[in-house]
C-alpha positions as a LaTeX table, in Angstrom:
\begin{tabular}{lrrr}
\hline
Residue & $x$ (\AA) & $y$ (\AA) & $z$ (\AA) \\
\hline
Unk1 & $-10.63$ & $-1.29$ & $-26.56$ \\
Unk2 & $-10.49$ & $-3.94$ & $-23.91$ \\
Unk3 & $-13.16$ & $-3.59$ & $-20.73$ \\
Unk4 & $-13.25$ & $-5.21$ & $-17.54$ \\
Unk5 & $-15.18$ & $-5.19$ & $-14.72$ \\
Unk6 & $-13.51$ & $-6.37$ & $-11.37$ \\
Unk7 & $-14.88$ & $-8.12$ & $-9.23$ \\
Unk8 & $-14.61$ & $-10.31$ & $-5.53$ \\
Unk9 & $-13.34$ & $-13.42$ & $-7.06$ \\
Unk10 & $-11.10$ & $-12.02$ & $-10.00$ \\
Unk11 & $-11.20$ & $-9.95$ & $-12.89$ \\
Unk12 & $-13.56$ & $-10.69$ & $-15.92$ \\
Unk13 & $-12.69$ & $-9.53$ & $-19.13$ \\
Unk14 & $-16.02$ & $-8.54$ & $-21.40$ \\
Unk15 & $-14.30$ & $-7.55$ & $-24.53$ \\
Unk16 & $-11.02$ & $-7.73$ & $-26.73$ \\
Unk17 & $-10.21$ & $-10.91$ & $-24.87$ \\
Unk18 & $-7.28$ & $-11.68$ & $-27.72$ \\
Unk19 & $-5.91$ & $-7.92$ & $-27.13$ \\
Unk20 & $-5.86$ & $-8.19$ & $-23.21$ \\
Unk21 & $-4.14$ & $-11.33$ & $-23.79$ \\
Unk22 & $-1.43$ & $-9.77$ & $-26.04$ \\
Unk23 & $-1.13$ & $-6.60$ & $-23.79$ \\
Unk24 & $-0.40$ & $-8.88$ & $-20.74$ \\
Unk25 & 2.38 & $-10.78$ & $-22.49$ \\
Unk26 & 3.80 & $-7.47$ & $-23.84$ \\
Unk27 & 4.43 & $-6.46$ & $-20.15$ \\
Unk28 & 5.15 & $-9.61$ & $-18.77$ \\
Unk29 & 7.12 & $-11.47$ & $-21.40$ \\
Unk30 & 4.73 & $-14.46$ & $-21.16$ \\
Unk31 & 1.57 & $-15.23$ & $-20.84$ \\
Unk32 & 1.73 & $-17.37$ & $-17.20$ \\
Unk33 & 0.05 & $-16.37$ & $-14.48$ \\
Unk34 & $-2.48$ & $-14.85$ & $-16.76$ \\
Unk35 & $-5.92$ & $-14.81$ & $-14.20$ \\
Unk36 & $-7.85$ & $-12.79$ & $-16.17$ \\
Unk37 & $-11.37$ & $-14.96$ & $-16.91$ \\
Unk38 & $-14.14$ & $-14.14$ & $-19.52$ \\
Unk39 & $-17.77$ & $-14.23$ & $-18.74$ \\
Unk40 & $-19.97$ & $-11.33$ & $-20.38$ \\
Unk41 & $-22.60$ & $-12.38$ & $-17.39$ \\
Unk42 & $-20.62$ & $-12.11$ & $-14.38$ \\
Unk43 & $-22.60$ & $-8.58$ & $-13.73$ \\
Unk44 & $-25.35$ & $-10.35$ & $-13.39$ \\
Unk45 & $-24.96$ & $-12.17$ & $-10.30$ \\
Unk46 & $-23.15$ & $-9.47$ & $-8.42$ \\
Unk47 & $-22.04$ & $-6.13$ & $-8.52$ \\
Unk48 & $-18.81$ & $-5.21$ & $-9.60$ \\
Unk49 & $-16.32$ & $-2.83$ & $-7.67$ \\
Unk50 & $-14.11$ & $-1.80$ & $-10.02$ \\
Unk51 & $-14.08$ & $-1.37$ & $-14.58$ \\
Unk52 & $-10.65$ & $-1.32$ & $-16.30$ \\
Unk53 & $-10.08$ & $-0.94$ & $-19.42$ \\
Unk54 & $-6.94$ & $-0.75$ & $-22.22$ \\
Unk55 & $-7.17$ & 2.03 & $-24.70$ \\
Unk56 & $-4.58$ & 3.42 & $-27.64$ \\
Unk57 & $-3.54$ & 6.44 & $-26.28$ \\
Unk58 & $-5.16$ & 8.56 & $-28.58$ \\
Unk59 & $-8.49$ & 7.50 & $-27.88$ \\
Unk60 & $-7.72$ & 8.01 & $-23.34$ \\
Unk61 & $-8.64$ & 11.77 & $-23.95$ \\
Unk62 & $-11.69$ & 11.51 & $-26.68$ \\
Unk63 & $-12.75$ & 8.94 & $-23.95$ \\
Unk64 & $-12.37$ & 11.23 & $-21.03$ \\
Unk65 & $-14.06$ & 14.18 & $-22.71$ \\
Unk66 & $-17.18$ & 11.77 & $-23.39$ \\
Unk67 & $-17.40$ & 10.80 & $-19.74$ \\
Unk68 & $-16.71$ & 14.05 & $-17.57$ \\
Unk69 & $-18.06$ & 11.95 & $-14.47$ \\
Unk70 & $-15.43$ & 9.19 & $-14.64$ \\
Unk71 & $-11.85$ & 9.70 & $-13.92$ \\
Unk72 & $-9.53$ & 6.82 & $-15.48$ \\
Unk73 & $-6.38$ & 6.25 & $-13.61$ \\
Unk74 & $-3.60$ & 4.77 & $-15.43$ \\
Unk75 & $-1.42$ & 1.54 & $-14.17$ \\
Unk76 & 0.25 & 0.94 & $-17.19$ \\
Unk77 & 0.57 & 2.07 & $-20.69$ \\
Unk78 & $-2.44$ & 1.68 & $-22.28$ \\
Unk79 & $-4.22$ & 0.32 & $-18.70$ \\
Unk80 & $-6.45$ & 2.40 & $-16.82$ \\
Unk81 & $-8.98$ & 1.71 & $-13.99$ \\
Unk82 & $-12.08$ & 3.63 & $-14.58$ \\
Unk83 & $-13.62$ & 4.92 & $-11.28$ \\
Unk84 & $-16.25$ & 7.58 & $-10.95$ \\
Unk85 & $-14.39$ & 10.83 & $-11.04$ \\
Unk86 & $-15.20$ & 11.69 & $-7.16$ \\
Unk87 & $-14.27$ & 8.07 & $-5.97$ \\
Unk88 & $-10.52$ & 7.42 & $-4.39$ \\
Unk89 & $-8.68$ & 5.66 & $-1.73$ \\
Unk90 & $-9.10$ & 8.30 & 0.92 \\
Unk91 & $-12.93$ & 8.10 & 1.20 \\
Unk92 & $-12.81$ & 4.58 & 2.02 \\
Unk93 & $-10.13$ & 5.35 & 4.69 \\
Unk94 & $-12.26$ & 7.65 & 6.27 \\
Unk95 & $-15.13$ & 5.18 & 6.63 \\
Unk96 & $-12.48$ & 3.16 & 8.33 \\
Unk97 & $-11.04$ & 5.90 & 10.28 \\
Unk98 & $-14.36$ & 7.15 & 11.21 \\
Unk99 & $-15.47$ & 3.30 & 12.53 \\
Unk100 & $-11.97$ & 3.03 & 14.57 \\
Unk101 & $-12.57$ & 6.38 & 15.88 \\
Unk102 & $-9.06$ & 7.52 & 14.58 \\
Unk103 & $-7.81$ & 10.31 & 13.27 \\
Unk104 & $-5.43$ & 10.91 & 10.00 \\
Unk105 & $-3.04$ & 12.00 & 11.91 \\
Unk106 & $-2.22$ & 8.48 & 12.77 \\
Unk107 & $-2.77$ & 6.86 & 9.81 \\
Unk108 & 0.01 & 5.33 & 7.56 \\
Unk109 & $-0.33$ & 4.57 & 3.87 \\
Unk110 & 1.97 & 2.73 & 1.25 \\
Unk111 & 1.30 & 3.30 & $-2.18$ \\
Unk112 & 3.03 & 2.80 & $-5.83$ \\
Unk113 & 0.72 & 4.40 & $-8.56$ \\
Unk114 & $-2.12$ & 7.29 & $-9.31$ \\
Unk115 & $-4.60$ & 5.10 & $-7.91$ \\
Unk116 & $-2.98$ & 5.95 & $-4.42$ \\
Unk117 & $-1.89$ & 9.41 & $-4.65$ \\
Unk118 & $-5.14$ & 11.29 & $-2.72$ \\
Unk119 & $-4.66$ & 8.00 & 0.05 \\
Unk120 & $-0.79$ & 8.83 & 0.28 \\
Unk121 & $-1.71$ & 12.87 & 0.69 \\
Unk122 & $-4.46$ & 12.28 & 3.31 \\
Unk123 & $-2.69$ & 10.50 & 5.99 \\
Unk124 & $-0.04$ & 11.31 & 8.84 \\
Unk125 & 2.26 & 9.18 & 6.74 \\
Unk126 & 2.45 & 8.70 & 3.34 \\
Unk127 & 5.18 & 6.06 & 2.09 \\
Unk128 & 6.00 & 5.84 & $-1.81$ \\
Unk129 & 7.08 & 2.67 & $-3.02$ \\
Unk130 & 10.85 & 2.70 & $-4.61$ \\
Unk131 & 9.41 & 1.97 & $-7.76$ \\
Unk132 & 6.53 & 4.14 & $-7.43$ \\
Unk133 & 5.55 & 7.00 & $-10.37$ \\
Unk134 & 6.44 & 10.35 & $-9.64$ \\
Unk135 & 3.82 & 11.87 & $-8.99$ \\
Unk136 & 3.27 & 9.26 & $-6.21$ \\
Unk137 & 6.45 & 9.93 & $-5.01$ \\
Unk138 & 5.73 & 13.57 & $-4.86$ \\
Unk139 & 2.61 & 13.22 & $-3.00$ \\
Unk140 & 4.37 & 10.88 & 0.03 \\
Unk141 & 6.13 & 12.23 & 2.71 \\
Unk142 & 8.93 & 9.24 & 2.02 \\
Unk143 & 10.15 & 6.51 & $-0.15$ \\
Unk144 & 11.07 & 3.04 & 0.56 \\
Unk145 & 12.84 & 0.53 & $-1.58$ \\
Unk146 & 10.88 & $-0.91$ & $-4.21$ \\
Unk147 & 8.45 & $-3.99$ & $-4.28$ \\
Unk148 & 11.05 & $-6.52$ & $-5.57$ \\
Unk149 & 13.52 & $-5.14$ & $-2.04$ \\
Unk150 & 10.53 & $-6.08$ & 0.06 \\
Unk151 & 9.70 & $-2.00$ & 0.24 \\
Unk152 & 6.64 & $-2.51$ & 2.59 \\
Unk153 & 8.58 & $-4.36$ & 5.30 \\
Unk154 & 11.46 & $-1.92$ & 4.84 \\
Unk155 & 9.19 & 0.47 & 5.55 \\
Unk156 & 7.47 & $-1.14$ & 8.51 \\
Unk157 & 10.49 & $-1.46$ & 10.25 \\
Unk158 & 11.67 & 2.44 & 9.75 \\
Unk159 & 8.30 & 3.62 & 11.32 \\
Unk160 & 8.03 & 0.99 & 13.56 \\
Unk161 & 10.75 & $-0.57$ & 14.28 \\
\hline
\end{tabular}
């Protein structure tokens, strides 16, 4: 198991340092532009916004049965960010929403992954990524080109002009 807590000036890895370092190079080929620091006391001086962790897949549902009131949200293979389970994107639009005095009706959202899936369903417009997951894809109301065809200014322009 490798846990991480994320916070406003990086991620900081708090165990399995070696394995987070192995799993990065596995899906990156190399190990630069590896960020991820190590400090087992970064808690300490602020609160964290985010926990993700790596697990075998064996262990994600032995996991999930232990903590009913977490949700984990995968991003890769054996990555998942670990959110309590009635925490997503869309609440944090509404604050925003709700501040601008807007409605969802005119709200646009561009996602890729799980993570963004009750965002993408909420607003007027919800725009999956080319290379997004499926089920993100089935949860927008369109698709753009992927990340590496500069899908979020492709789909600027179509909505905007």
């Amino acid at each position: 198991l490798v846990l991480g807590l994320t916070f406003e000036d990086g991620y900081f890895v708090y165990n399995g340092e070696d394995l987070h370092r192995e799993m990065y190079v596995k899906i990156h080929g190399s190990d630069a532009g590896y960020f991820i620091q190590v400090d087992k006391t970064r808690h300490l001086r602020s609160r964290p916004f985010s926990c993700f962790g790596h697990f075998k897949p064996e262990t994600v549902a032995a996991f999930s049965a232990a903590h009913p009131h977490l949700r984990m949200i995968p991003f890769s293979e054996t990555g998942h960010a670990i959110v309590q389970a009635h925490v997503h994107q869309a609440l944090g639009a509404q604050h925003l929403l709700d501040h601008l005095g807007r409605g969802w009706e005119n709200a646009v959202a561009i996602g890729d992954s799980e993570n963004d899936i009750e965002l993408l369903q909420a607003v007027g417009m919800g725009v999956a990524m080319g290379n997004a997951t499926a089920d993100a894809i089935a949860a927008a109301n369109m698709v753009t080109a992927p990340v590496t065809e500069d899908g979020v200014a492709v789909a600027i322009r179509q909505l905007f002009g």
